[in-house]
PDB file of C-alpha atoms in Angstrom:
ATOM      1  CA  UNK A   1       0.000   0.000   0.000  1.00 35.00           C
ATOM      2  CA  UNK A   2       1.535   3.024  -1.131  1.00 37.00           C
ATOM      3  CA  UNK A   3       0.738   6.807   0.141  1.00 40.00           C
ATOM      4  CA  UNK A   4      -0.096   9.250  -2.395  1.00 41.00           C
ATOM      5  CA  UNK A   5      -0.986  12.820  -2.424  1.00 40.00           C
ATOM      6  CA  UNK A   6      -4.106  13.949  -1.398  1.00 41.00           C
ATOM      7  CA  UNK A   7      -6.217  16.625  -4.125  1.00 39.00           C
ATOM      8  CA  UNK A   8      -7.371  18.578  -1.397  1.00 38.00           C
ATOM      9  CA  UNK A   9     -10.776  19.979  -1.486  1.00 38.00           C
ATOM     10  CA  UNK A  10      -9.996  22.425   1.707  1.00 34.00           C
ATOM     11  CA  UNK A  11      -6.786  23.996   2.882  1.00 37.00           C
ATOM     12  CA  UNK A  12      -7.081  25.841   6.526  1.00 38.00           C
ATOM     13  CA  UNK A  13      -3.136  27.382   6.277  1.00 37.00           C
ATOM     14  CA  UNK A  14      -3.133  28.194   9.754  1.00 38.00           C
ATOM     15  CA  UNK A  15      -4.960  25.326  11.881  1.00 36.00           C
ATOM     16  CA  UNK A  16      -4.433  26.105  15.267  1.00 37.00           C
ATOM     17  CA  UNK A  17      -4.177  22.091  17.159  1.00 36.00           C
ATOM     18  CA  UNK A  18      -3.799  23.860  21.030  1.00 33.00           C
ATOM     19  CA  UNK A  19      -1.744  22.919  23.692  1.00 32.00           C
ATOM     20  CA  UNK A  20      -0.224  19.504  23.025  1.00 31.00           C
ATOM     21  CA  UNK A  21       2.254  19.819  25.495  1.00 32.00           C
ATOM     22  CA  UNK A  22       0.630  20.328  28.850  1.00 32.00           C
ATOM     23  CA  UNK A  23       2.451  21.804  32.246  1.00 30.00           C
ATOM     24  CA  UNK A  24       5.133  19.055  32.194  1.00 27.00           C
ATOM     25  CA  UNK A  25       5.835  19.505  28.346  1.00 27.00           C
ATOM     26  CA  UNK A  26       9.164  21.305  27.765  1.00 27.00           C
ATOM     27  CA  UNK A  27       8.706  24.475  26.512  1.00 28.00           C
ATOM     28  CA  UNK A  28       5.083  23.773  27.224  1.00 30.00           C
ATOM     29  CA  UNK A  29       3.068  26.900  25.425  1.00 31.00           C
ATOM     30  CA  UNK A  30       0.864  25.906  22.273  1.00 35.00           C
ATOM     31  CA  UNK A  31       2.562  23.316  19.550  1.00 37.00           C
ATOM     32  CA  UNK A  32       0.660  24.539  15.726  1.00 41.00           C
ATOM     33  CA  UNK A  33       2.382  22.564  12.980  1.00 48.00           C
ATOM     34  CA  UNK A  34       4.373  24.847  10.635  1.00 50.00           C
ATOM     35  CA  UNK A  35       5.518  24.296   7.007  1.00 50.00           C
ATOM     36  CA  UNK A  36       8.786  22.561   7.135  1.00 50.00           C
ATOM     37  CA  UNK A  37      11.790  25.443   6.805  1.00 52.00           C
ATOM     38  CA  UNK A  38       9.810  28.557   7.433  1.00 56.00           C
ATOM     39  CA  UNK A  39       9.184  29.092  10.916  1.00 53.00           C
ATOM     40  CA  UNK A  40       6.539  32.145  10.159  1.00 54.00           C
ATOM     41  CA  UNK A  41       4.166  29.807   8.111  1.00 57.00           C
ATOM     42  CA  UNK A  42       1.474  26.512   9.059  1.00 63.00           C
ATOM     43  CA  UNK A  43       1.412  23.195   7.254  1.00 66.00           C
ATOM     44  CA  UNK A  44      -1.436  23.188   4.830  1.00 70.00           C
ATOM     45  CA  UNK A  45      -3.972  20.117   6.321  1.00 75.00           C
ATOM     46  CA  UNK A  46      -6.373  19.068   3.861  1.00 82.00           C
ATOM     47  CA  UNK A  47      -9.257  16.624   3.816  1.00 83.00           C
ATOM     48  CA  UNK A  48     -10.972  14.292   1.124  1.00 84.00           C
ATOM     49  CA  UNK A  49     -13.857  12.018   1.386  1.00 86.00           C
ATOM     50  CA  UNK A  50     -14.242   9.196  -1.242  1.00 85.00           C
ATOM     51  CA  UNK A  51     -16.241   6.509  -2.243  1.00 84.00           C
ATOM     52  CA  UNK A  52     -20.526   5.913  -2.385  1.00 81.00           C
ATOM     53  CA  UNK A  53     -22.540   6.261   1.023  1.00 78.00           C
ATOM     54  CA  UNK A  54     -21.302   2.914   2.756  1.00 78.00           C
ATOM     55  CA  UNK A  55     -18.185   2.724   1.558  1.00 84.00           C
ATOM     56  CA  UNK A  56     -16.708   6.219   1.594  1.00 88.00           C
ATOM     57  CA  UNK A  57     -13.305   6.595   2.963  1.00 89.00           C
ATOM     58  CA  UNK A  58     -12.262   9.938   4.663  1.00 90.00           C
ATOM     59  CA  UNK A  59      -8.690  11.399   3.977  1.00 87.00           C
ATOM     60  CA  UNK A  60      -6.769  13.711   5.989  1.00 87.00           C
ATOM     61  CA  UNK A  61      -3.067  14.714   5.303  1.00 83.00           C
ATOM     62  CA  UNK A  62      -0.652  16.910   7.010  1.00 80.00           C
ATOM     63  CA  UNK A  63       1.971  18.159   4.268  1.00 79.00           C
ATOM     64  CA  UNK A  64       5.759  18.789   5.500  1.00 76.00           C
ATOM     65  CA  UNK A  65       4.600  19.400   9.281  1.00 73.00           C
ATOM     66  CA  UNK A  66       6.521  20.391  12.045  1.00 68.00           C
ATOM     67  CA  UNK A  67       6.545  22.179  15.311  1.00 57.00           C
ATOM     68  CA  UNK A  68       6.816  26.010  16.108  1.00 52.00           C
ATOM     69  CA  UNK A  69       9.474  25.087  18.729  1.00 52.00           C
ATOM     70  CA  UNK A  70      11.264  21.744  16.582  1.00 51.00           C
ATOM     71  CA  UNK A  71      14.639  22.427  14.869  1.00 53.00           C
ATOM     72  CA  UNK A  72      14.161  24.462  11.462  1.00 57.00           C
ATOM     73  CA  UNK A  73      15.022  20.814   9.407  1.00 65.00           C
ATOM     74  CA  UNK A  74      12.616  18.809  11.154  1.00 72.00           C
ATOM     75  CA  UNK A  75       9.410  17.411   8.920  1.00 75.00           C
ATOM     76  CA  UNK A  76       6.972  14.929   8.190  1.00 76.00           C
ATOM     77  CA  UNK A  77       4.377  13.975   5.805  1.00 81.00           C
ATOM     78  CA  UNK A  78       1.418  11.979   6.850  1.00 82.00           C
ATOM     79  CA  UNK A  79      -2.164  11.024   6.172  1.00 86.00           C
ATOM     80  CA  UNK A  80      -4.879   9.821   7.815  1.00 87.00           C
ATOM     81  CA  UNK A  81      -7.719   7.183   6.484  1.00 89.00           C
ATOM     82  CA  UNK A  82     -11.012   6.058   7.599  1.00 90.00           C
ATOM     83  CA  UNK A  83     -12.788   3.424   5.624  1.00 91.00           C
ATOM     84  CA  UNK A  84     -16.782   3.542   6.573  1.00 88.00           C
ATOM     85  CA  UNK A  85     -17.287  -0.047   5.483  1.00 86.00           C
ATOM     86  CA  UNK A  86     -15.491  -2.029   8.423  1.00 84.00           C
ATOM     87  CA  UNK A  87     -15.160   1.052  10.131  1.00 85.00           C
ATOM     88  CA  UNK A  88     -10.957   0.433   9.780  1.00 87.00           C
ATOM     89  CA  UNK A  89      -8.310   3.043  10.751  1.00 86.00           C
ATOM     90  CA  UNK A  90      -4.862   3.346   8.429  1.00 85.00           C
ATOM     91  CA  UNK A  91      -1.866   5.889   9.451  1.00 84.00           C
ATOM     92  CA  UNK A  92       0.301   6.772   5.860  1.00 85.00           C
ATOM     93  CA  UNK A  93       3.850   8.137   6.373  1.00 83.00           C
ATOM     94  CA  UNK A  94       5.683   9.926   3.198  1.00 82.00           C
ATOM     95  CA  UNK A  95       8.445  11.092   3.329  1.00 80.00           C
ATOM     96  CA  UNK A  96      10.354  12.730   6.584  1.00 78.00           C
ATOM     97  CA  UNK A  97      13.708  13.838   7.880  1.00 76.00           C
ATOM     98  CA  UNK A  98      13.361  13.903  11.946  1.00 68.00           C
ATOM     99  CA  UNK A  99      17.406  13.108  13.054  1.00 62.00           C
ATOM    100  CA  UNK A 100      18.160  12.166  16.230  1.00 53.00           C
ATOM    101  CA  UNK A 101      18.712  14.777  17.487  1.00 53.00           C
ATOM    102  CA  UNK A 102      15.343  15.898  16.678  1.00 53.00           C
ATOM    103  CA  UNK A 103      13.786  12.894  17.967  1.00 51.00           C
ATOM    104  CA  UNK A 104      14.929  13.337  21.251  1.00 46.00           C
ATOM    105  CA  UNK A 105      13.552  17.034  21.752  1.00 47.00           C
ATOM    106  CA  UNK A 106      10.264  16.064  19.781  1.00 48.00           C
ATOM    107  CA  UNK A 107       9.773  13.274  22.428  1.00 48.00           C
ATOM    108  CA  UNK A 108      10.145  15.314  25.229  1.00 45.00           C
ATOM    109  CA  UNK A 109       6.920  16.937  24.495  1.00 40.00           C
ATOM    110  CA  UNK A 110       5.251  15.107  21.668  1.00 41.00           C
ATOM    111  CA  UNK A 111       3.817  12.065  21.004  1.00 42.00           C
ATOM    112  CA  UNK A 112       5.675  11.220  17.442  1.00 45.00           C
ATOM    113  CA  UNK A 113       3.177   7.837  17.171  1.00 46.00           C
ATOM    114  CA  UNK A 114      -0.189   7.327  15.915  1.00 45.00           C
ATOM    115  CA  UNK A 115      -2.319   7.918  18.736  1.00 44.00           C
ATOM    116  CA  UNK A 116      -5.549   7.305  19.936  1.00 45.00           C
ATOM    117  CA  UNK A 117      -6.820   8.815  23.115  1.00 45.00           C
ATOM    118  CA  UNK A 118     -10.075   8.905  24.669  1.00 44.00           C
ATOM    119  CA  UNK A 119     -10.566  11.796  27.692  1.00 44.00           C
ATOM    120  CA  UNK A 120     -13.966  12.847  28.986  1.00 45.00           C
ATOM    121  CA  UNK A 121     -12.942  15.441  31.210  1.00 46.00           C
ATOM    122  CA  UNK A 122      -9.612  18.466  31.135  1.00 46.00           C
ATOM    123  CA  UNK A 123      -7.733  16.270  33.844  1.00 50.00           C
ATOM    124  CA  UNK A 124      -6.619  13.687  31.301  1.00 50.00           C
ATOM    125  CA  UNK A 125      -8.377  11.101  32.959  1.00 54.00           C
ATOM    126  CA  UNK A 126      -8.637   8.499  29.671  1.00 59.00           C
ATOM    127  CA  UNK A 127      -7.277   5.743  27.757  1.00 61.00           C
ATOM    128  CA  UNK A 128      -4.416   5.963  25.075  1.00 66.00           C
ATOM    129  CA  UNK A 129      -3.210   3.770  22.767  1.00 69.00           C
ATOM    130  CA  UNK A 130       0.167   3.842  20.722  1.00 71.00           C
ATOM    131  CA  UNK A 131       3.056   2.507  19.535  1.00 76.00           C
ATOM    132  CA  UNK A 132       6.311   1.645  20.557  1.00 74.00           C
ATOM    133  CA  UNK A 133       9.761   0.499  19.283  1.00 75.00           C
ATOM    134  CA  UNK A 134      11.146  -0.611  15.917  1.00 78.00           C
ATOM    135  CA  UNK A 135       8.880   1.316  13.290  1.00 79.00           C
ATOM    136  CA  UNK A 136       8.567  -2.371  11.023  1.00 80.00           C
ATOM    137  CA  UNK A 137       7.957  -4.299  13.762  1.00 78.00           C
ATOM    138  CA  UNK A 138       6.156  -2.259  16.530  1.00 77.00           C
ATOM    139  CA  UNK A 139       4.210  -2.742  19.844  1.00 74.00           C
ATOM    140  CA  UNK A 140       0.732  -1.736  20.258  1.00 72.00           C
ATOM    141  CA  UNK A 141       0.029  -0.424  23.839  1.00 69.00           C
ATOM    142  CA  UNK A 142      -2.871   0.613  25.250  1.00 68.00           C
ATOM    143  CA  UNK A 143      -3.889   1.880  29.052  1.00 65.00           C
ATOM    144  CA  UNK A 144      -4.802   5.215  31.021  1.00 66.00           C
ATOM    145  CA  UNK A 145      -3.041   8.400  30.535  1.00 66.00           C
ATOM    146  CA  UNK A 146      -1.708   7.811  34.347  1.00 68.00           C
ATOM    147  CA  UNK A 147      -0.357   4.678  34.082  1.00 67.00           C
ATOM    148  CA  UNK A 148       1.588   5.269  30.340  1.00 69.00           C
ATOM    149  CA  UNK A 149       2.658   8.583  32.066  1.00 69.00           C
ATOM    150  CA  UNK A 150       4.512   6.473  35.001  1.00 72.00           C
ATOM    151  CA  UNK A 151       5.874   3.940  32.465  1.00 69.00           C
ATOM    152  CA  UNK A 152       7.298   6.668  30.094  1.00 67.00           C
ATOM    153  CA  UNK A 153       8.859   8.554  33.125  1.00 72.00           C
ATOM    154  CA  UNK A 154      10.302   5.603  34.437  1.00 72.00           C
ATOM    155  CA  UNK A 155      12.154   4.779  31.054  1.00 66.00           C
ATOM    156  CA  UNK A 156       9.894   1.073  30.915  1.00 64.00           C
ATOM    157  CA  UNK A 157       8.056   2.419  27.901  1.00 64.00           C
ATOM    158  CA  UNK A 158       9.081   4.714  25.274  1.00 66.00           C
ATOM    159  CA  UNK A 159       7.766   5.970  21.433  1.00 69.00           C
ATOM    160  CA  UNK A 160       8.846   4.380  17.853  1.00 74.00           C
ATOM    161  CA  UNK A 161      12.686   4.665  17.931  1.00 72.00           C
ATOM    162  CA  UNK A 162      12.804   6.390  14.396  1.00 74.00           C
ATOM    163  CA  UNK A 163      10.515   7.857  12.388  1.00 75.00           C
ATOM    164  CA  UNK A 164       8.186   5.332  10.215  1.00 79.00           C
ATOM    165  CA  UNK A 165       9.923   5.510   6.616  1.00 80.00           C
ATOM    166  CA  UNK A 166       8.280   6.368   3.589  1.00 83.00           C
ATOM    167  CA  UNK A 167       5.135   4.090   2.442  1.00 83.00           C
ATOM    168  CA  UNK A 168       4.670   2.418   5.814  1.00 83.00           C
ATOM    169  CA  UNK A 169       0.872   2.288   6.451  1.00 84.00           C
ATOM    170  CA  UNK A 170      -0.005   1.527   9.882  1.00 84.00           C
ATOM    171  CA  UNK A 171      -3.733  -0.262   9.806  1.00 84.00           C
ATOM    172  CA  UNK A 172      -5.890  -0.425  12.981  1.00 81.00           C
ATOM    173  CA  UNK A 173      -9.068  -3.018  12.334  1.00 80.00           C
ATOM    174  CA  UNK A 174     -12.219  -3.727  14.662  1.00 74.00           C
ATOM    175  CA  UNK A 175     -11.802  -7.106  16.175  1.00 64.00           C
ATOM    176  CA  UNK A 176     -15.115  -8.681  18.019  1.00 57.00           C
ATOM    177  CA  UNK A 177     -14.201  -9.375  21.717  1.00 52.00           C
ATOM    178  CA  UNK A 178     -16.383 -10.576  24.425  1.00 50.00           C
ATOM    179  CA  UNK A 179     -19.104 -12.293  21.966  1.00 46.00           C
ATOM    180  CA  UNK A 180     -17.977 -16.340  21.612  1.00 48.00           C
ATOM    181  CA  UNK A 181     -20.361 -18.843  23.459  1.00 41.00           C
ATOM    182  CA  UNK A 182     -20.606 -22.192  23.286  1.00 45.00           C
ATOM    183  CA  UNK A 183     -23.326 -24.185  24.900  1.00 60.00           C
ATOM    184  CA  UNK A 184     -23.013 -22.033  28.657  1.00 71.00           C
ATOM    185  CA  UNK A 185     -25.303 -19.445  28.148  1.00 75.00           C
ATOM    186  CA  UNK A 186     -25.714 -16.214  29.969  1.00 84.00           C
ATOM    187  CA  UNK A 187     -22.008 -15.680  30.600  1.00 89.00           C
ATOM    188  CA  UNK A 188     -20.540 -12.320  29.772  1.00 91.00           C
ATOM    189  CA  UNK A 189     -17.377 -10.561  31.147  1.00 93.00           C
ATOM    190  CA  UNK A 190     -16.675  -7.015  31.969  1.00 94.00           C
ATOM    191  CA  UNK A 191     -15.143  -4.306  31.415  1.00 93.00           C
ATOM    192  CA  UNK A 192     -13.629  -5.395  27.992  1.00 91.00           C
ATOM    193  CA  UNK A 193     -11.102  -4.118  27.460  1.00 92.00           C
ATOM    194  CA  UNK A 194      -9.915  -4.596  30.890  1.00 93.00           C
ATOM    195  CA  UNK A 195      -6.524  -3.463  33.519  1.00 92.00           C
ATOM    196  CA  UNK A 196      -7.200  -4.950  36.775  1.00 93.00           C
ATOM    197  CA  UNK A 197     -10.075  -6.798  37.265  1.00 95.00           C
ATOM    198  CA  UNK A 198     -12.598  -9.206  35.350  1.00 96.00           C
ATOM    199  CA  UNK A 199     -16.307  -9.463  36.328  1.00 96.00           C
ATOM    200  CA  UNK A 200     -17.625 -12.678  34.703  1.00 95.00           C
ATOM    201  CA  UNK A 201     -21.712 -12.952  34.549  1.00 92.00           C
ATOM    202  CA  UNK A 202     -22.698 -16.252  34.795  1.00 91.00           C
ATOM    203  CA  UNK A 203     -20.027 -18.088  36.376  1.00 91.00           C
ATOM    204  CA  UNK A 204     -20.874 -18.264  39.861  1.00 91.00           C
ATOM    205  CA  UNK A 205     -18.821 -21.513  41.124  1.00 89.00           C
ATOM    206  CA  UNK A 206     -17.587 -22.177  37.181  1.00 92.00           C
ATOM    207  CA  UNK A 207     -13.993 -22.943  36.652  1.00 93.00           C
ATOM    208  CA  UNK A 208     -12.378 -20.128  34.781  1.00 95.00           C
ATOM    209  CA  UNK A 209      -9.548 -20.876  33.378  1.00 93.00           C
ATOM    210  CA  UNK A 210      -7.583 -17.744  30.938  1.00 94.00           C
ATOM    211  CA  UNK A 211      -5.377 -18.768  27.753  1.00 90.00           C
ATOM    212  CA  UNK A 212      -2.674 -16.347  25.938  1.00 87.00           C
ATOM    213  CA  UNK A 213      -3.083 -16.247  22.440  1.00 79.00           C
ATOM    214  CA  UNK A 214      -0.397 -19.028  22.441  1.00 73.00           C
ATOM    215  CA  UNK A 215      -3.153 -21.259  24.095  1.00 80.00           C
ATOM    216  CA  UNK A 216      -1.082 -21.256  27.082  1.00 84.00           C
ATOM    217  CA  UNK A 217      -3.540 -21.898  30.492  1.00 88.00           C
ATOM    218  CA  UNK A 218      -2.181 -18.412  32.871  1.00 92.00           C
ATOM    219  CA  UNK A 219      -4.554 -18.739  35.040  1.00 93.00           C
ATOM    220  CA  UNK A 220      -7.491 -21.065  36.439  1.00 93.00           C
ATOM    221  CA  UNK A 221      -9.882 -20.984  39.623  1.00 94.00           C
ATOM    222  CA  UNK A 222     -13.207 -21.118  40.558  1.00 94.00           C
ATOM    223  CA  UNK A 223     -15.261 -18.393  40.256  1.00 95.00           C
ATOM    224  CA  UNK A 224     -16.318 -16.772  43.747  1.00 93.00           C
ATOM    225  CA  UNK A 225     -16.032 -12.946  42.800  1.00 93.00           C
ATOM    226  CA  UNK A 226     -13.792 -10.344  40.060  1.00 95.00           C
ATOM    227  CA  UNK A 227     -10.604 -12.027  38.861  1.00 95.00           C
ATOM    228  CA  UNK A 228      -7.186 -10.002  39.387  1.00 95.00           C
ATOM    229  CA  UNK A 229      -5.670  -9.440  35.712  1.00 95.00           C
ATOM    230  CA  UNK A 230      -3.571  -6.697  36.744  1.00 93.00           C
ATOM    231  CA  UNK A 231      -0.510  -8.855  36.270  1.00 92.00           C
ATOM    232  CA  UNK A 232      -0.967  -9.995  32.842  1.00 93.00           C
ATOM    233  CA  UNK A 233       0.719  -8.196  30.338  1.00 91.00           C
ATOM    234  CA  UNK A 234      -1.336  -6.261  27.182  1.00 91.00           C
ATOM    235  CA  UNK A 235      -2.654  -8.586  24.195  1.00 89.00           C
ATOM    236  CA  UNK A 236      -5.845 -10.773  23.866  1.00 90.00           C
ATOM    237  CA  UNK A 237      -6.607 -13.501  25.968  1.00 92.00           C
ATOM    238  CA  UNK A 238      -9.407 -16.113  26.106  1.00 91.00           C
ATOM    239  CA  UNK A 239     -11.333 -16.866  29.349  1.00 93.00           C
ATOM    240  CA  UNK A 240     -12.833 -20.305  29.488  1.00 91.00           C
ATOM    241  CA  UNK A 241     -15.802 -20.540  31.535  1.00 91.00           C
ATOM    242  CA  UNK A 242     -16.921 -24.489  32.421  1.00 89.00           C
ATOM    243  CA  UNK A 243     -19.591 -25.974  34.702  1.00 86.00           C
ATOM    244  CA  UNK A 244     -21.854 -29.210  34.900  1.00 82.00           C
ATOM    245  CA  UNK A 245     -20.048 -30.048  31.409  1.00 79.00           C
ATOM    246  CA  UNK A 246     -20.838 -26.994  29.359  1.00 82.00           C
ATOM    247  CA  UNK A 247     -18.244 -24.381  28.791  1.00 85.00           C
ATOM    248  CA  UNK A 248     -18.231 -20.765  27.282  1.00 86.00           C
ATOM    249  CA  UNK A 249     -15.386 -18.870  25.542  1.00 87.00           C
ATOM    250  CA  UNK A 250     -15.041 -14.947  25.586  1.00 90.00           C
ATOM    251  CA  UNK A 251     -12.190 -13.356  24.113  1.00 90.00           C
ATOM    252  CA  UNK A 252     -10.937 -10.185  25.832  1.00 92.00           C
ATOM    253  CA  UNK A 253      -8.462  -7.653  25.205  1.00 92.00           C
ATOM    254  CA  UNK A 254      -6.026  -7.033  28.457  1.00 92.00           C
ATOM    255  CA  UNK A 255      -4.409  -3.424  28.750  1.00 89.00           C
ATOM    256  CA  UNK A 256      -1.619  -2.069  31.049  1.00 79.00           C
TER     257      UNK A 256
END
């Protein structure tokens, strides 16, 4: 899958995203893209929507960002797609030049990844989800803006470790959880995804026993009340839920 340029249908040359680096940030103060090499200007961000009703896909592409306060050579190119059939989510890199030099002061208040964050109220109370490591082979993480927070500042978690390269599209795609049954009904597990705790519905007194994607067995008791996840690392797991003979299956996503 290759990234092309977007015909936009509306420019805004001056966009103003607010404050993305918060009271810890360095530098804090507000971070608007600017056009790459000209410190007085703003990236042009354009938008496209394709497609028939049902199928449309909706473009957006930032074209030679980078920061008001990010050295002078510092850019990147990057769209975003949404497909309304399968309701899927692809990040497109062109092309870049972030050294690492750059890197390092870009990471002290930015987050250089594909994020997703969900935040309901000013005090960042939310969930995030990103990605970390080797930009071909990365790790997809996913927890509250507290706990990533004490991760990052204890140096246990950290951001790609080079900008993606040119062509790489990152694609994000729905995946049913929580919905397999077979022959136990009226089991159901909450919340989903889940950190620290699992509530299972229908298991009173069941054996519950929880697989890794591997099919390796991490965990199995009887159910008397929540079940303590919090020591599990992130990925998808399958809880096994078996009494009198019949058994049910959910599949659940666990996050740090």
């Amino acid at each position: 899958m290759i990234l092309s340029p977007i015909l936009a249908d509306y420019v805004d040359p001056c966009l103003d995203y607010g404050d993305y680096g918060g009271n810890g940030a360095k530098g804090g103060g507000q971070k608007r893209f600017r056009d790459e090499g000209d410190p007085g200007s703003c990236s042009n961000l354009s938008y496209r929507v394709d497609g028939d009703p049902g199928s449309r896909i909706f473009k957006f592409e930032w074209q030679n960002a980078s920061l008001y306060d990010a050295m002078d050579s510092c850019f990147l190119n990057m769209q975003i797609w949404y497909y309304e059939d399968g309701h899927i989510l692809e990040f497109r890199y062109g092309s870049s030049l972030i050294s690492n030099d750059d890197l390092a002061e870009i990471q002290e208040s930015e987050w250089l990844t594909p994020i997703i964050a969900f935040e309901e109220t000013s005090t960042q109370d939310g969930y995030y989800a990103f990605l970390s490591g080797d930009p071909d082979n990365p790790v997809f993480y996913c927890g509250s803006y507290a706990e990533l927070y004490s991760q990052m500042e204890s140096g246990s978690l950290a951001f790609l470790n080079h900008q993606p390269y040119p062509n790489t599209v990152y694609r994000f795609e729905p995946t049913t959880v929580g919905v397999q049954t077979y022959e136990l009904l009226g089991v159901s597990v909450s919340p989903n995804p889940v950190s620290d705790w699992l509530f299972i519905q229908g298991a009173d007194h069941a054996m519950v026993e929880i697989y890794n994607e591997t099919g390796q067995l991490v965990s199995a008791q009887t159910y008397t009340g929540p079940v303590e996840v919090s020591g599990l690392t992130s990925g998808v797991y399958f809880v096994k839920v078996t009494r009198d003979g019949r058994s049910a299956v959910k599949k659940v996503l666990k996050c740090n």
